[in-house]
mmCIF file of C-alpha atoms and ligand atoms in Angstrom:
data_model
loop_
_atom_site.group_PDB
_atom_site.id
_atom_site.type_symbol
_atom_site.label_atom_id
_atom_site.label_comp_id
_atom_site.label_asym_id
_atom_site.label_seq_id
_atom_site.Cartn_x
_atom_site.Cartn_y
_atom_site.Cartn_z
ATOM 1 C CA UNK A 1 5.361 37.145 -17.381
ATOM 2 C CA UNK A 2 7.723 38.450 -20.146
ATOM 3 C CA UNK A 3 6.927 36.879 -23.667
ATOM 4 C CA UNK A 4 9.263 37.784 -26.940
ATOM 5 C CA UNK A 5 7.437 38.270 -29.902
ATOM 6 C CA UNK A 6 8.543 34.983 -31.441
ATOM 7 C CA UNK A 7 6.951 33.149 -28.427
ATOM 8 C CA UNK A 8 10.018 32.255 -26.802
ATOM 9 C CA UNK A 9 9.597 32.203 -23.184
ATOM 10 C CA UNK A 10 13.304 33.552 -21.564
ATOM 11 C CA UNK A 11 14.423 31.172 -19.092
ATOM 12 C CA UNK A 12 13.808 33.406 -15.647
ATOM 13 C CA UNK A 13 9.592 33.705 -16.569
ATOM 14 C CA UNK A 14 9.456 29.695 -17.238
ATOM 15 C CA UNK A 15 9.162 29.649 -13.637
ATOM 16 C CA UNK A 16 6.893 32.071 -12.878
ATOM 17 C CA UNK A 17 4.616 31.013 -15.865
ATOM 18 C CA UNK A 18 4.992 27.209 -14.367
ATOM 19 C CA UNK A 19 3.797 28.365 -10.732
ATOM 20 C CA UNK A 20 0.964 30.631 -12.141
ATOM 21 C CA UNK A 21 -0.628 28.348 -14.387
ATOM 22 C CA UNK A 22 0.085 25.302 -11.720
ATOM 23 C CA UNK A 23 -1.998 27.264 -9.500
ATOM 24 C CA UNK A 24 -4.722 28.410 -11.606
ATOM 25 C CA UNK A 25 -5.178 24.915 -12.514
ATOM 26 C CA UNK A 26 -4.851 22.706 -9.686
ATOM 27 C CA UNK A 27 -5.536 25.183 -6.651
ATOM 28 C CA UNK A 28 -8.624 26.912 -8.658
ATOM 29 C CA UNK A 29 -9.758 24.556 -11.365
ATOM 30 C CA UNK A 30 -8.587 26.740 -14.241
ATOM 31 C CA UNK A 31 -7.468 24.085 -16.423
ATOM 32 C CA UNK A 32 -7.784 25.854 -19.092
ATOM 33 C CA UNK A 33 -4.697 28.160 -17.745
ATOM 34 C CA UNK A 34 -2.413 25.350 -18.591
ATOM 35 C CA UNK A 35 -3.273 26.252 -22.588
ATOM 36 C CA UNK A 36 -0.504 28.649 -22.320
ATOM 37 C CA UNK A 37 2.032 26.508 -20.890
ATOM 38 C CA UNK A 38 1.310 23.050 -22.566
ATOM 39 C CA UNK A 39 2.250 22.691 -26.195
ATOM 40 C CA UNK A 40 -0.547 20.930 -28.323
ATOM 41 C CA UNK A 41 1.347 18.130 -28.658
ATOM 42 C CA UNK A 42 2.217 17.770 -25.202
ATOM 43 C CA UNK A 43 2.831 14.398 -23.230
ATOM 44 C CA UNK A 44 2.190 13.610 -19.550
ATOM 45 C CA UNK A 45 4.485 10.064 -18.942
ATOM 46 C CA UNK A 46 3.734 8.660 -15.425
ATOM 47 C CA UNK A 47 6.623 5.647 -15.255
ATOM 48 C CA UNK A 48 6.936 3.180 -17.640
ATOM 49 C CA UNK A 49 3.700 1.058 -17.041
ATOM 50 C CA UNK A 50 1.421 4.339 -17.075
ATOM 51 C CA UNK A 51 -0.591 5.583 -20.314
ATOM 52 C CA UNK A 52 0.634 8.922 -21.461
ATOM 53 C CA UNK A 53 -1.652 11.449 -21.562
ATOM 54 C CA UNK A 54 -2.292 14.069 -23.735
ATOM 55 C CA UNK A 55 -3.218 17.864 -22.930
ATOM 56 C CA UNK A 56 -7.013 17.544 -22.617
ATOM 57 C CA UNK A 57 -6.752 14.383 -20.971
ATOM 58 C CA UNK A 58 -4.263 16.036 -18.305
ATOM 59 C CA UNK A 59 -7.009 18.725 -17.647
ATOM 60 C CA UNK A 60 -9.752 15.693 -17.673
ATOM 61 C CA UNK A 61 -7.362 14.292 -14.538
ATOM 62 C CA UNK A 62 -7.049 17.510 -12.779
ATOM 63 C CA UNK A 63 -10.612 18.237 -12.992
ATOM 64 C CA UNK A 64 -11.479 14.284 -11.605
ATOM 65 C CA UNK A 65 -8.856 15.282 -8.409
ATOM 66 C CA UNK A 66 -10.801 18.239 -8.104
ATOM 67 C CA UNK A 67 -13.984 16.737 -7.815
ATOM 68 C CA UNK A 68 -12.718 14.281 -5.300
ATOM 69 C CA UNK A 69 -10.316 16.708 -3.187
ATOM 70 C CA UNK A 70 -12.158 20.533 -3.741
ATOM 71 C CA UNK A 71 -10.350 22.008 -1.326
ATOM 72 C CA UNK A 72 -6.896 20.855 -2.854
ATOM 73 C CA UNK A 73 -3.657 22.832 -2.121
ATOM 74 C CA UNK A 74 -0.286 22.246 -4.187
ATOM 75 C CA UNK A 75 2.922 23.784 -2.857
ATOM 76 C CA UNK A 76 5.972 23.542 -5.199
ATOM 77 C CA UNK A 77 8.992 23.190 -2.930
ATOM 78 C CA UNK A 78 11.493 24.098 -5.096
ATOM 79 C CA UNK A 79 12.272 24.423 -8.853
ATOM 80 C CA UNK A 80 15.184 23.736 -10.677
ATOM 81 C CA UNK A 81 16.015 24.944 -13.954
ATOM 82 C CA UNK A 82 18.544 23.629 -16.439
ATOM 83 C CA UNK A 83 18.792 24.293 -20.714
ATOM 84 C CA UNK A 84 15.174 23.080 -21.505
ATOM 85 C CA UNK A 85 14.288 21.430 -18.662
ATOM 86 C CA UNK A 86 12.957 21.962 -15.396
ATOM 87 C CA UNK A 87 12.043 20.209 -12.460
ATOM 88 C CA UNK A 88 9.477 20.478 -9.701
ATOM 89 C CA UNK A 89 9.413 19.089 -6.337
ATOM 90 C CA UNK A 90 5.748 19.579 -5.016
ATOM 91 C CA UNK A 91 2.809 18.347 -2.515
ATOM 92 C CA UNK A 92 -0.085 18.435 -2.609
ATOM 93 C CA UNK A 93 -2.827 18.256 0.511
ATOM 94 C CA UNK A 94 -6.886 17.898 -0.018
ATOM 95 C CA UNK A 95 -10.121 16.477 1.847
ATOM 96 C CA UNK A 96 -11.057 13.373 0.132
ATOM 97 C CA UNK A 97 -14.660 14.458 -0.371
ATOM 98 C CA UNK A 98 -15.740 13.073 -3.325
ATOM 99 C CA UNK A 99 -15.385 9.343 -5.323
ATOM 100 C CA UNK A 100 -11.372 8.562 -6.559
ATOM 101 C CA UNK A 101 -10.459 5.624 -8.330
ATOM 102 C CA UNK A 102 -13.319 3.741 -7.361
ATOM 103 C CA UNK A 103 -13.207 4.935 -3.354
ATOM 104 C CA UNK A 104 -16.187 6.559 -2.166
ATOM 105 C CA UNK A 105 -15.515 9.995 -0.397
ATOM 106 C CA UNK A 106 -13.640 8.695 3.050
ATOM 107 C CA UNK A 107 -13.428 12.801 4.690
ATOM 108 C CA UNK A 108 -10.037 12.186 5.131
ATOM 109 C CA UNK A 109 -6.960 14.301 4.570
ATOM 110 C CA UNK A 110 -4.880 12.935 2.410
ATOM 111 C CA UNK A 111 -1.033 14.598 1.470
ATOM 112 C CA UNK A 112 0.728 13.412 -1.750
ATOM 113 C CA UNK A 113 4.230 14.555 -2.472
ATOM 114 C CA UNK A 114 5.925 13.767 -5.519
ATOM 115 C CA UNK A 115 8.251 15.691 -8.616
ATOM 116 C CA UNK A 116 7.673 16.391 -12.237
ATOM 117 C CA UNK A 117 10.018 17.118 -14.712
ATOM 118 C CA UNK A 118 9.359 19.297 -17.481
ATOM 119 C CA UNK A 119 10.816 19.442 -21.439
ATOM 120 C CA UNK A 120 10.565 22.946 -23.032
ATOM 121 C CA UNK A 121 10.194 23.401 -26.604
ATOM 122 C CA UNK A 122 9.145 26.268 -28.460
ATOM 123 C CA UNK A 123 8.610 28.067 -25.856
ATOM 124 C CA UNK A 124 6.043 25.427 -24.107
ATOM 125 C CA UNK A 125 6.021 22.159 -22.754
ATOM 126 C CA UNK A 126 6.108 19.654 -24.752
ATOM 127 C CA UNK A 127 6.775 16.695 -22.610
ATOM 128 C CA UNK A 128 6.436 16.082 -18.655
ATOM 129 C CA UNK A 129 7.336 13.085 -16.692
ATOM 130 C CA UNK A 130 5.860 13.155 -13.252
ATOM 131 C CA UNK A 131 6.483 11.054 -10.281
ATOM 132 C CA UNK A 132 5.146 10.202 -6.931
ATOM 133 C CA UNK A 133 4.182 8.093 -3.548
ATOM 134 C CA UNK A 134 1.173 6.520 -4.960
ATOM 135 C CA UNK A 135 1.114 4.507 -1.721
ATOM 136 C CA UNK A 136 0.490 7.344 -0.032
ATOM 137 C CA UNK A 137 -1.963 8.108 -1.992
ATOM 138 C CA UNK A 138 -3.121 4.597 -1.480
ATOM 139 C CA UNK A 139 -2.841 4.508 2.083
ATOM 140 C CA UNK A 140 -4.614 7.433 2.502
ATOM 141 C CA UNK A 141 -7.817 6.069 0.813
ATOM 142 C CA UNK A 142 -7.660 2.873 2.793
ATOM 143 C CA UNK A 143 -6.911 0.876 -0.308
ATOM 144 C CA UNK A 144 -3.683 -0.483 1.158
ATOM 145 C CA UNK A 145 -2.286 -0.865 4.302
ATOM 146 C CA UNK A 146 1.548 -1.151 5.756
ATOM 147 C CA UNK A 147 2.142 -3.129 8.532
ATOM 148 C CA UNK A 148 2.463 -0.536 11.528
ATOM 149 C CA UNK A 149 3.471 -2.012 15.656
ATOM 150 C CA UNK A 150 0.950 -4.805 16.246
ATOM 151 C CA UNK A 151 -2.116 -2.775 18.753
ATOM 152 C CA UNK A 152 -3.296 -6.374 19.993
ATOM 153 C CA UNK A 153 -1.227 -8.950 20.942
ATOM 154 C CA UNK A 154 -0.637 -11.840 18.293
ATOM 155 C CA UNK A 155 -1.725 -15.003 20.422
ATOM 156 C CA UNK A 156 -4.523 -13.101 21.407
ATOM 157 C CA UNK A 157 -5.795 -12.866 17.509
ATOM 158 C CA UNK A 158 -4.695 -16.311 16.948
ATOM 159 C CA UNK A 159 -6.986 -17.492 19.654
ATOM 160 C CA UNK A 160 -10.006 -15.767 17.731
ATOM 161 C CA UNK A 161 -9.022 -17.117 14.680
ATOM 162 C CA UNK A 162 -8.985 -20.689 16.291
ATOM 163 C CA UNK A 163 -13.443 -19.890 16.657
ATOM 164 C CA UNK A 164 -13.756 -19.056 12.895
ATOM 165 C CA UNK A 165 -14.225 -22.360 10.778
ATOM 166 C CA UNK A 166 -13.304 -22.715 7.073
ATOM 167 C CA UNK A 167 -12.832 -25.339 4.602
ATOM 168 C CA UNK A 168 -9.486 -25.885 3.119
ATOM 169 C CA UNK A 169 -8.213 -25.079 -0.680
ATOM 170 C CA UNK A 170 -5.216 -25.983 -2.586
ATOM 171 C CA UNK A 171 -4.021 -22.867 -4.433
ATOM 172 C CA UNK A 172 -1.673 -23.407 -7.322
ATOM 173 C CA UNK A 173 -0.190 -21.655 -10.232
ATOM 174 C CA UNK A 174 1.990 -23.398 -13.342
ATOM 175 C CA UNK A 175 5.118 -21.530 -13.081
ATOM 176 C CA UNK A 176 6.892 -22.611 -16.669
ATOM 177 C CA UNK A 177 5.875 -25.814 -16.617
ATOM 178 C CA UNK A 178 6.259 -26.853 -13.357
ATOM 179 C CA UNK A 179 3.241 -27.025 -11.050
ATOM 180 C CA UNK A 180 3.392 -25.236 -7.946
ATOM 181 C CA UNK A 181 0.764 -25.399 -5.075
ATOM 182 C CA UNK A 182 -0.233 -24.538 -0.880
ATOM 183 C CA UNK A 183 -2.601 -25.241 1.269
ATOM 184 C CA UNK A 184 -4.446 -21.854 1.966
ATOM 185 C CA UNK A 185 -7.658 -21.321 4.001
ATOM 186 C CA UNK A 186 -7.602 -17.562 3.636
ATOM 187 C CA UNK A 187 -10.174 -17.679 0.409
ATOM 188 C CA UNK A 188 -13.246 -15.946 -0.054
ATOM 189 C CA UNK A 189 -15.683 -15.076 -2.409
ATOM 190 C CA UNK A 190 -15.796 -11.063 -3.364
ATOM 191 C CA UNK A 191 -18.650 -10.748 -5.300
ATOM 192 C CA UNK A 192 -20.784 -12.917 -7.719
ATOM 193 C CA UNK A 193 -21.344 -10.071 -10.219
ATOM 194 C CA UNK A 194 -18.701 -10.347 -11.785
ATOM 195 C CA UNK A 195 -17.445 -13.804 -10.425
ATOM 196 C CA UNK A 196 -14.109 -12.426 -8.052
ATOM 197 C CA UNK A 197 -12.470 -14.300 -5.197
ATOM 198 C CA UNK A 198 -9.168 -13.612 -3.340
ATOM 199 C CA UNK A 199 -6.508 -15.614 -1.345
ATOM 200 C CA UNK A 200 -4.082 -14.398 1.268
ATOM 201 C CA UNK A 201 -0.573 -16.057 0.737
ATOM 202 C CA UNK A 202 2.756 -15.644 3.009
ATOM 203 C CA UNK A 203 4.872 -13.984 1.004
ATOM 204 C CA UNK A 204 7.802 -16.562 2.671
ATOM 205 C CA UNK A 205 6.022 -19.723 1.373
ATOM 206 C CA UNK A 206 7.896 -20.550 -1.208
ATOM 207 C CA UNK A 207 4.984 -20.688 -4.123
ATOM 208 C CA UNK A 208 4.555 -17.048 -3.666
ATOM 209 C CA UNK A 209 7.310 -15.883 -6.320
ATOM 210 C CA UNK A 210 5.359 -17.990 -9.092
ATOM 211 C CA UNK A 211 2.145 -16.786 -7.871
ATOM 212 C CA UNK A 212 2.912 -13.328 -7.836
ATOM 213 C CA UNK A 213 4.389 -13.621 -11.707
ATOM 214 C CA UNK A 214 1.349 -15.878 -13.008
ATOM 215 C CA UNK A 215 -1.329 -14.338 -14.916
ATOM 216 C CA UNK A 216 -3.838 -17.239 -13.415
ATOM 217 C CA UNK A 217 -4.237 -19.336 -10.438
ATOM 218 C CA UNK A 218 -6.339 -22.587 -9.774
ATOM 219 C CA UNK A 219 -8.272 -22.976 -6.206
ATOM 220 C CA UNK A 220 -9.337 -26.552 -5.217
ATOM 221 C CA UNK A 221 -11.670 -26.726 -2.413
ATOM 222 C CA UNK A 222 -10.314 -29.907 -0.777
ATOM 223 C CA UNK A 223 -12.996 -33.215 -0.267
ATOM 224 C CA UNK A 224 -12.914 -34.472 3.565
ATOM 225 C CA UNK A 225 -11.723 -37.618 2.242
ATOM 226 C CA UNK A 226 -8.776 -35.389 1.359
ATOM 227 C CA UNK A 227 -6.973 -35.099 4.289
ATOM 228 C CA UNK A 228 -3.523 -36.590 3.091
ATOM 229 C CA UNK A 229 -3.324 -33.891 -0.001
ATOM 230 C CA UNK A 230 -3.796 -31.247 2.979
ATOM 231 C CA UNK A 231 -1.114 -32.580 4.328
ATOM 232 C CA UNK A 232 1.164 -32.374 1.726
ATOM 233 C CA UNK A 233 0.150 -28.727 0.604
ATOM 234 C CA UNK A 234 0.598 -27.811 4.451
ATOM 235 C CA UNK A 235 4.214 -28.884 3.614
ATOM 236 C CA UNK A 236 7.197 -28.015 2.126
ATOM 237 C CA UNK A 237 8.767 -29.998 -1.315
ATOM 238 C CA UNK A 238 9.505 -29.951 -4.416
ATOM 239 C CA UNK A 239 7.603 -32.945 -4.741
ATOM 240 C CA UNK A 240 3.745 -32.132 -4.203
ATOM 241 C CA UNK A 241 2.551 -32.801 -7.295
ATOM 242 C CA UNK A 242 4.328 -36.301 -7.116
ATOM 243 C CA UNK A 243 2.260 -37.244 -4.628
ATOM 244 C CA UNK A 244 -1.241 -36.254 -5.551
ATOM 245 C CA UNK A 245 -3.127 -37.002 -8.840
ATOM 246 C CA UNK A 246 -3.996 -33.508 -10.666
ATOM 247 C CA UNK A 247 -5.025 -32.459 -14.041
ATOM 248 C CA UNK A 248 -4.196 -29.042 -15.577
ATOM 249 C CA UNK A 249 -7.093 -26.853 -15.699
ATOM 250 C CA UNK A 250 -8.037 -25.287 -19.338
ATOM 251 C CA UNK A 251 -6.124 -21.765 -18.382
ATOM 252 C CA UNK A 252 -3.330 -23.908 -16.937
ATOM 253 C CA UNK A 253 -3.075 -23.991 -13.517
ATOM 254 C CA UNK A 254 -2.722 -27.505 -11.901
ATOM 255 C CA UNK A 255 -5.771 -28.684 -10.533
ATOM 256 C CA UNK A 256 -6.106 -31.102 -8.054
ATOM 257 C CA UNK A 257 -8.214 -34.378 -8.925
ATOM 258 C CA UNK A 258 -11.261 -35.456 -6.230
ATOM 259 C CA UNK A 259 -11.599 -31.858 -5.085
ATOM 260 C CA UNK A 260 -15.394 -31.074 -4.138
ATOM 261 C CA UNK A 261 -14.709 -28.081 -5.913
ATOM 262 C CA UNK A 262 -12.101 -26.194 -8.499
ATOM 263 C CA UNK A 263 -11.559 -22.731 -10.082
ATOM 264 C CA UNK A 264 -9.669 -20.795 -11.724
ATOM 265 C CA UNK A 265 -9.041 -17.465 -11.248
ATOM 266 C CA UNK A 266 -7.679 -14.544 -13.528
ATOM 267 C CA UNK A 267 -5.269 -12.562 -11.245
ATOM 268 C CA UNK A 268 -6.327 -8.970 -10.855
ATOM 269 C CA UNK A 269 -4.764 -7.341 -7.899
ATOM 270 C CA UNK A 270 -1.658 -8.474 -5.962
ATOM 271 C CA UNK A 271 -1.766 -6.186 -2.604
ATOM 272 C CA UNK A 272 0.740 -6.522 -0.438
ATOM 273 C CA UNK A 273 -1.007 -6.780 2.916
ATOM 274 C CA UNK A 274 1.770 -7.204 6.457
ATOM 275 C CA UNK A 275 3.093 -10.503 5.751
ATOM 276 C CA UNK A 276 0.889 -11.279 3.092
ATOM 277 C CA UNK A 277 -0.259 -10.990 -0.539
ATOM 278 C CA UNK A 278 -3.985 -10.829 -1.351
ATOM 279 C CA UNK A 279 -4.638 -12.319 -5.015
ATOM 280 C CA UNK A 280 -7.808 -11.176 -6.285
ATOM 281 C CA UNK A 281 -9.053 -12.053 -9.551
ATOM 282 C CA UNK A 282 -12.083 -13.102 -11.555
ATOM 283 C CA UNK A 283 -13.344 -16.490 -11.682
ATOM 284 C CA UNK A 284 -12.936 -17.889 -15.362
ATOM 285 C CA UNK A 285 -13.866 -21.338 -14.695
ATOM 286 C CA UNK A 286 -15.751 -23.324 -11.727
ATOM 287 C CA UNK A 287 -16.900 -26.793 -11.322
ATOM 288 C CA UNK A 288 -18.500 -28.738 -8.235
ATOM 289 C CA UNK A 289 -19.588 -32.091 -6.768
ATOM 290 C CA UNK A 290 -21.445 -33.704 -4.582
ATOM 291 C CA UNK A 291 -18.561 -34.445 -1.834
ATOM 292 C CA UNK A 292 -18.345 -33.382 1.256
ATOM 293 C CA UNK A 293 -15.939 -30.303 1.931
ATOM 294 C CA UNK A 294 -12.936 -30.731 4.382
ATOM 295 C CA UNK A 295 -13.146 -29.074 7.450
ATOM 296 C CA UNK A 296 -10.198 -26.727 9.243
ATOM 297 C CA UNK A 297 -11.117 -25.651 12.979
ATOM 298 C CA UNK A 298 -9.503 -24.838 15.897
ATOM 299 C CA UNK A 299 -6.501 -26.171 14.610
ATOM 300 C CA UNK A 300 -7.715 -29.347 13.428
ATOM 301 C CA UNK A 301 -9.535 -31.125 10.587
ATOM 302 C CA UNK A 302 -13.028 -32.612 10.663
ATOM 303 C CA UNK A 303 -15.494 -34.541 8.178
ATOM 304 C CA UNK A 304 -18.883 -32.732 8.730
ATOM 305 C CA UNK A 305 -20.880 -35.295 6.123
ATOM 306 C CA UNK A 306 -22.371 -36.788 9.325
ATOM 307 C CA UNK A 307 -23.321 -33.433 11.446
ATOM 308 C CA UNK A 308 -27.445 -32.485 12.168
ATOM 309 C CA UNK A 309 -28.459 -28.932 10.357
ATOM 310 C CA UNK A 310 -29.847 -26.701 13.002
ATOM 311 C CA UNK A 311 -33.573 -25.524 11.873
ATOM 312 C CA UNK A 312 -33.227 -22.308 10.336
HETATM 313 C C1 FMN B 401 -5.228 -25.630 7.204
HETATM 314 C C2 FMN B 401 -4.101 -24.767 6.709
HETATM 315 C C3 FMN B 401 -4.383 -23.517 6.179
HETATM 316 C C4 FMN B 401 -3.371 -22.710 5.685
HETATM 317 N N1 FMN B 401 -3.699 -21.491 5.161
HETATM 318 C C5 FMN B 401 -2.733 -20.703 4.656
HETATM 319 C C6 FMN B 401 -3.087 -19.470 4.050
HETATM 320 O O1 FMN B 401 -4.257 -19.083 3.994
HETATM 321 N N2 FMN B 401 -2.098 -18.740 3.508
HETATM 322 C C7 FMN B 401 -0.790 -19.121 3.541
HETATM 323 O O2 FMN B 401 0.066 -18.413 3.037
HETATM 324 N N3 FMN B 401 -0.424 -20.290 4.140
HETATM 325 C C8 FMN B 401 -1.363 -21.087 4.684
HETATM 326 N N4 FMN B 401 -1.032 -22.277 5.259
HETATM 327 C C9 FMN B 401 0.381 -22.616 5.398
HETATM 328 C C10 FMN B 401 1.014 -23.137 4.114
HETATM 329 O O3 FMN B 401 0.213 -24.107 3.483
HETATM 330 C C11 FMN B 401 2.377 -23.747 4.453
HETATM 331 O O4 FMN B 401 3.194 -22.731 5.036
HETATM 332 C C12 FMN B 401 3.085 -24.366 3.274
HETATM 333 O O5 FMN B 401 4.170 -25.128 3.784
HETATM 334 C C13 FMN B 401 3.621 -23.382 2.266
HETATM 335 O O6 FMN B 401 4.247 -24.146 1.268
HETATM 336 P P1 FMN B 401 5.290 -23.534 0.221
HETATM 337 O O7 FMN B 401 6.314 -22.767 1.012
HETATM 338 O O8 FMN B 401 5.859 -24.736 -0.493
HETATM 339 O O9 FMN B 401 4.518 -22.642 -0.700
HETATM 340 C C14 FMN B 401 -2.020 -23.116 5.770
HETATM 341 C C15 FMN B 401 -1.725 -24.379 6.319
HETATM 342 C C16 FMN B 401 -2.752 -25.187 6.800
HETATM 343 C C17 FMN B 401 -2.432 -26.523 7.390
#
């Protein structure tokens, strides 16, 4: 590397000083070899909905990737250069053999390919925008998934789904104003500690735009005198909440009235599952009666008020 006595970096080193200190720090863990090549004031942007980061946070994020993939490997593909900025295609490859964002270490190769561009000033960098496949990333970790060719045939899976029993909810959201609302029996608790829950919605159904934009949803656990507000929730309409009596909940989504139970939910995650969406979010306000719950098996709908308990 060639360095002026003024600091200024000529143009041809920039990219041998980028590759050496790239290495050092994300092949080897010498973060500290990116004090040469980072300005002080320097700013990592990742998008527009990521935090910037700031030179010893950067190093804080290599040496978390580090811990997770140890035996990571970064190629840079190519490099272009241009007045005071440069650009790097690059991928990286690594074992995933310790805990990332929350994952717990899965032993499985994981390859992330992405490109960074770089600001020069002063003879360092001052700025750096970097960009990549995070569902990849993602994928790799087994946080999402992307629909791949079916490996069991579809009838087959609906028949097992026909054995599992579940109750029947109303999910709804208040999009502007106007309540909007399914019938869903893909809910489930997540945990209790905090309070979390999820729902699995078609992203065709035509609720699913005001769901995904909502900040909250409400989940009514229908009663099994509630068989006729199924029905209409199982439908299509603008005119569901014509037909039912509801009352907003107190984080606004509609709620539907003589439900054996109601929450509402504080949308986390949306992930975007084959055909579906899975909302998760935190419970911010629950409630509960005596009734009976409504009953969806095998296809059809049952009152269990009157059925024995087995000893247990
Ligand atoms: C018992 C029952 C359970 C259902 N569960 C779900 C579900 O979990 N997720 C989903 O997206 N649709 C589910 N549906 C289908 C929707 O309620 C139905 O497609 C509805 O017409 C969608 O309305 P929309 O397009 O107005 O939102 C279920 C229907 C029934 C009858």
């Amino acid at each position: 590397m060639s360095r002026i006595a003024d600091h200024t970096v000529t143009a041809p080193d920039r990219v041998a000083q980028v590759r050496s200190a790239w290495r050092a720090a994300w092949d080897q863990g010498e973060v500290d070899a990116l004090d040469d090549l980072l300005s002080p004031s320097y700013v990592r942007r990742r998008g527009p909905a990521g935090t910037p980061q700031d030179r010893e946070q950067f190093k804080e994020s290599i040496r978390a990737v580090r811990e997770a993939f140890p035996d990571l490997r970064t190629e840079i593909e190519d490099v272009v250069e241009e007045g005071d900025g440069l650009a790097v295609r690059w991928r990286s490859t690594g074992r995933h053999t310790g805990a990332f964002l929350g994952v717990p270490p899965t032993g499985r190769p994981v390859e992330v390919s992405g490109a960074t561009f770089a600001r020069f000033g002063g003879g360092a960098v001052t700025e750096e925008w970097v960009t990549f496949d995070s569902r990849q990333l993602l994928e790799a970790l087994g946080i999402i998934t992307t629909a791949h060719g079916a490996a069991v045939d579809s009838d087959l899976v609906r028949g097992v789904h026909r054995k599992f029993i579940t109750g029947v909810t109303v999910v709804t959201t208040d999009d502007d104003g106007t309540p909007r609302g399914l019938a869903v029996n893909a809910f489930s608790s997540i945990s209790l500690d905090p309070p979390m829950v999820l729902v699995c919605v078609q992203r065709s159904s035509s609720t699913h735009p005001a769901l995904h934009r909502a900040s909250h949803l409400g989940i009514s656990i229908l009663a099994a005198e509630q068989l006729d507000v199924a029905k209409v929730f199982a439908g299509k309409g603008d005119d569901k909440f014509d037909r039912i009596a509801w009352t907003p909940g107190a984080f606004g989504p509609p709620l539907i009235d003589g439900a054996c139970a109601r929450l509402e939910v504080e949308i986390g995650e949306r992930l975007e599952a084959g055909s579906h969406t899975v909302f998760t979010g935190r419970v911010v306000s629950a409630c509960h009666t005596d009734l009976a719950p409504l009953v969806y098996s095998g296809g059809g709908f049952f009152d269990i008020s009157h059925t024995a308990p087995l000893p247990w």
